[in-house]
C-alpha positions as a Python dict, from the first residue, in 0.01 Angstrom:
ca = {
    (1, 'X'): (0, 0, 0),
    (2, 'X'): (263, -35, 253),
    (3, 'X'): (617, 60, 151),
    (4, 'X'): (904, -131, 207),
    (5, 'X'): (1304, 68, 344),
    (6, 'X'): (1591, -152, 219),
    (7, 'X'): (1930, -65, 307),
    (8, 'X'): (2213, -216, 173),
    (9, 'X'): (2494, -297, 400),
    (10, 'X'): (2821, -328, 219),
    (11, 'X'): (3107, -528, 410),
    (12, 'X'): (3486, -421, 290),
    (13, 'X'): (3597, -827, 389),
    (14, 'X'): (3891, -917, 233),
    (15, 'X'): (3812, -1259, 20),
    (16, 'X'): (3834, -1556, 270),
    (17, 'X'): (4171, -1732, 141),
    (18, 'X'): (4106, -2122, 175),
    (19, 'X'): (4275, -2278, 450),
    (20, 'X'): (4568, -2554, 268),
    (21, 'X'): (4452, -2894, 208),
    (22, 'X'): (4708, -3171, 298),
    (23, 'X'): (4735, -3526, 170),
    (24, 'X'): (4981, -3827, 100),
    (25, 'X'): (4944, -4029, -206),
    (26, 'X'): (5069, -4386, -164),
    (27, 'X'): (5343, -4405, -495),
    (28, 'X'): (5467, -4749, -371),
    (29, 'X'): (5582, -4989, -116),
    (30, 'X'): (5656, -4768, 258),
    (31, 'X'): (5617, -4445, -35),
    (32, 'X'): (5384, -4162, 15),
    (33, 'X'): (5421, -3842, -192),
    (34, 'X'): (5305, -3534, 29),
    (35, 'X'): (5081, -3270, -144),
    (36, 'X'): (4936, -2906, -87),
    (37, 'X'): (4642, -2718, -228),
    (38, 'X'): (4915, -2486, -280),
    (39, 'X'): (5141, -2704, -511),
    (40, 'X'): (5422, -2812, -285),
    (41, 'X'): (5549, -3187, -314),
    (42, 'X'): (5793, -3362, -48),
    (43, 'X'): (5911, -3745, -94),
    (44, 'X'): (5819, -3971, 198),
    (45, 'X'): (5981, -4284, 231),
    (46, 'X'): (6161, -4580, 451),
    (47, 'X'): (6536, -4448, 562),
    (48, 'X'): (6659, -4679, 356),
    (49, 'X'): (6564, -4513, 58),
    (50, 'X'): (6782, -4221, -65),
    (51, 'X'): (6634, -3852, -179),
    (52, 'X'): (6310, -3898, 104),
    (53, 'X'): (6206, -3730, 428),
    (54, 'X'): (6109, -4023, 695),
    (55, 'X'): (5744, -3887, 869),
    (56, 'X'): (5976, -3840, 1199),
    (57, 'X'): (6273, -3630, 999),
    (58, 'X'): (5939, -3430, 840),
    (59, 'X'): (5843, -3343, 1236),
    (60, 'X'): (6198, -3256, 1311),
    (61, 'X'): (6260, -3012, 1020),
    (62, 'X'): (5892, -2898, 1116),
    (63, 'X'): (5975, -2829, 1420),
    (64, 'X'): (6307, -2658, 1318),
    (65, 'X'): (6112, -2454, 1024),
    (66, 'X'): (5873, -2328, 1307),
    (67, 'X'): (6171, -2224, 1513),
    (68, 'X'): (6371, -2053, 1267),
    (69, 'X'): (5993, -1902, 1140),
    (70, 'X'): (5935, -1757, 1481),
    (71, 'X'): (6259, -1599, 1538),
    (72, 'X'): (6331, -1421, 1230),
    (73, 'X'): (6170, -1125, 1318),
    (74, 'X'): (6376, -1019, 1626),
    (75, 'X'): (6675, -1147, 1462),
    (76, 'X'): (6637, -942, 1111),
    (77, 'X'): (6575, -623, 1316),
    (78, 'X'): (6843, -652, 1508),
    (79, 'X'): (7095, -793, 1273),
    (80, 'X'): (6959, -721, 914),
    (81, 'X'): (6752, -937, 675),
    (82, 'X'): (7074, -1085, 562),
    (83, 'X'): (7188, -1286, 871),
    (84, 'X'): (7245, -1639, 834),
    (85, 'X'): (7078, -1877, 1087),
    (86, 'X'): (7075, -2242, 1086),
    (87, 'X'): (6845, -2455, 1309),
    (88, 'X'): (6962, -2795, 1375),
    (89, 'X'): (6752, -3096, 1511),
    (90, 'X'): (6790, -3458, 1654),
    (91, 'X'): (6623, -3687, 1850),
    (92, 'X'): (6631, -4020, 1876),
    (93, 'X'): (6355, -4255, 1832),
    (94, 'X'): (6197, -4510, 2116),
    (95, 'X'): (6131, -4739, 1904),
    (96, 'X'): (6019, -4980, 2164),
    (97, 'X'): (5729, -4695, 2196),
    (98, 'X'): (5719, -4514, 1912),
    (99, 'X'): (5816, -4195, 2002),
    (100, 'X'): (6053, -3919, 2077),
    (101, 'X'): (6102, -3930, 2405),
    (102, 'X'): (6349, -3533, 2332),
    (103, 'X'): (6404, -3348, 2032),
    (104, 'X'): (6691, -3078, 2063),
    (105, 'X'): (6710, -2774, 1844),
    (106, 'X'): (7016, -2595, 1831),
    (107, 'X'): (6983, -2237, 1642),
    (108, 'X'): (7390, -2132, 1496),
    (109, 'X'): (7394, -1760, 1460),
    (110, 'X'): (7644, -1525, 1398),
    (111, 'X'): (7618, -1271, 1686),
    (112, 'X'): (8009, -1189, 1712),
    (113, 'X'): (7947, -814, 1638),
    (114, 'X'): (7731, -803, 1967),
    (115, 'X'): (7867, -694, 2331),
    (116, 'X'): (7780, -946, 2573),
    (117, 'X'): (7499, -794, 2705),
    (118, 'X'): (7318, -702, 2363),
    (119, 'X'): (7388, -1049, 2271),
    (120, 'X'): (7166, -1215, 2592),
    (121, 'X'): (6887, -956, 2514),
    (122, 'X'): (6835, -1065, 2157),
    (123, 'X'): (6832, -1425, 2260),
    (124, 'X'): (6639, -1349, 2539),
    (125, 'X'): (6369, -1182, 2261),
    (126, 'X'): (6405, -1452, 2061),
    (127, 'X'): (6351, -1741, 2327),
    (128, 'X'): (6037, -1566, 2419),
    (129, 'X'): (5870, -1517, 1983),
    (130, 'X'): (5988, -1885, 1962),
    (131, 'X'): (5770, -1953, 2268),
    (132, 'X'): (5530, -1745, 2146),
    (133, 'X'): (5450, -1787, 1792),
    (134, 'X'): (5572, -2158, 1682),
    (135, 'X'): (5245, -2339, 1659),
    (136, 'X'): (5455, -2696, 1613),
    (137, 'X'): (5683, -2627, 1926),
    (138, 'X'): (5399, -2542, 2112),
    (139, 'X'): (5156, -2835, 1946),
    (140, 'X'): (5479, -3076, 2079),
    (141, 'X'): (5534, -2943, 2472),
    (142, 'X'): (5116, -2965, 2515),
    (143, 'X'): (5041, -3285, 2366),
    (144, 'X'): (4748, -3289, 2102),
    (145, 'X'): (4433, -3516, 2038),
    (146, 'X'): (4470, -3661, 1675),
    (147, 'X'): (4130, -3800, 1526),
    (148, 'X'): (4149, -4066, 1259),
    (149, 'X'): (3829, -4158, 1089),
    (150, 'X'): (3804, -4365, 765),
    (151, 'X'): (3646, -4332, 429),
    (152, 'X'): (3605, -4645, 270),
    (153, 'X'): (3434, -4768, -61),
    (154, 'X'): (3173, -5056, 23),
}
């Protein structure tokens, strides 16, 4: 009788976390309620309606978000987690085109307690995470293919 050597392999793998589903539910007329698989909610709507994101202010304060995301690392260690930032976008719309043709970001920070040349190396270090690390700034300078398929009931 032949014998048989198992071995067990054990893997130390963290559990995979699930990557965050995404959806809009239609709630009315030009009215969309955004969802996550982790339980967030944002109001999408016409301008005209009051207490909604438009889907081009939602890229905009994405983009900022991602910004803001990206540099607070080399800003808290150099100025403490407590600093106050504020990222401010705008960009107008073609709307002959559908587009924005140029979104500006402007990033207000406190850096009065800085000599001039600390202050252009942390900015420096920060212009260079932000290039780095924010996935939506980055997704916006390349460009990006966006596939739209449909799921209908026959």
């Amino acid at each position: 009788m032949a014998s048989q050597a198992h071995t067990a392999q054990t893997t130390t793998n963290a559990p995979a976390t699930a990557p965050t589903t995404l959806w809009v539910e239609r709630t009315g007329t030009r009215s969309y309620t955004g969802r996550s698989s982790r339980g967030a909610e944002v109001l999408i709507g016409s301008e005209s309606v009051q207490g909604v994101f438009t889907p081009g202010e939602l890229l905009k304060i994405a983009l900022a978000a991602c910004t803001g995301m990206s540099s607070d690392f080399p800003l808290s260690h150099r100025l403490g987690d407590t600093y106050d930032a504020t990222i401010r976008v705008s960009g107008a719309a073609d709307r002959e085109n559908e587009v924005y043709a140029q979104l500006d970001e402007v990033l207000e920070l406190d850096l009065s307690e800085l000599d001039d040349a600390a202050r252009e190396r942390l900015l420096v270090t920060v212009q260079r995470a932000i290039d780095k690390v924010c996935t939506v700034g980055r997704t916006l300078k390349a460009g990006t293919t966006v596939n739209l398929t449909f799921q209908v009931d026959a």
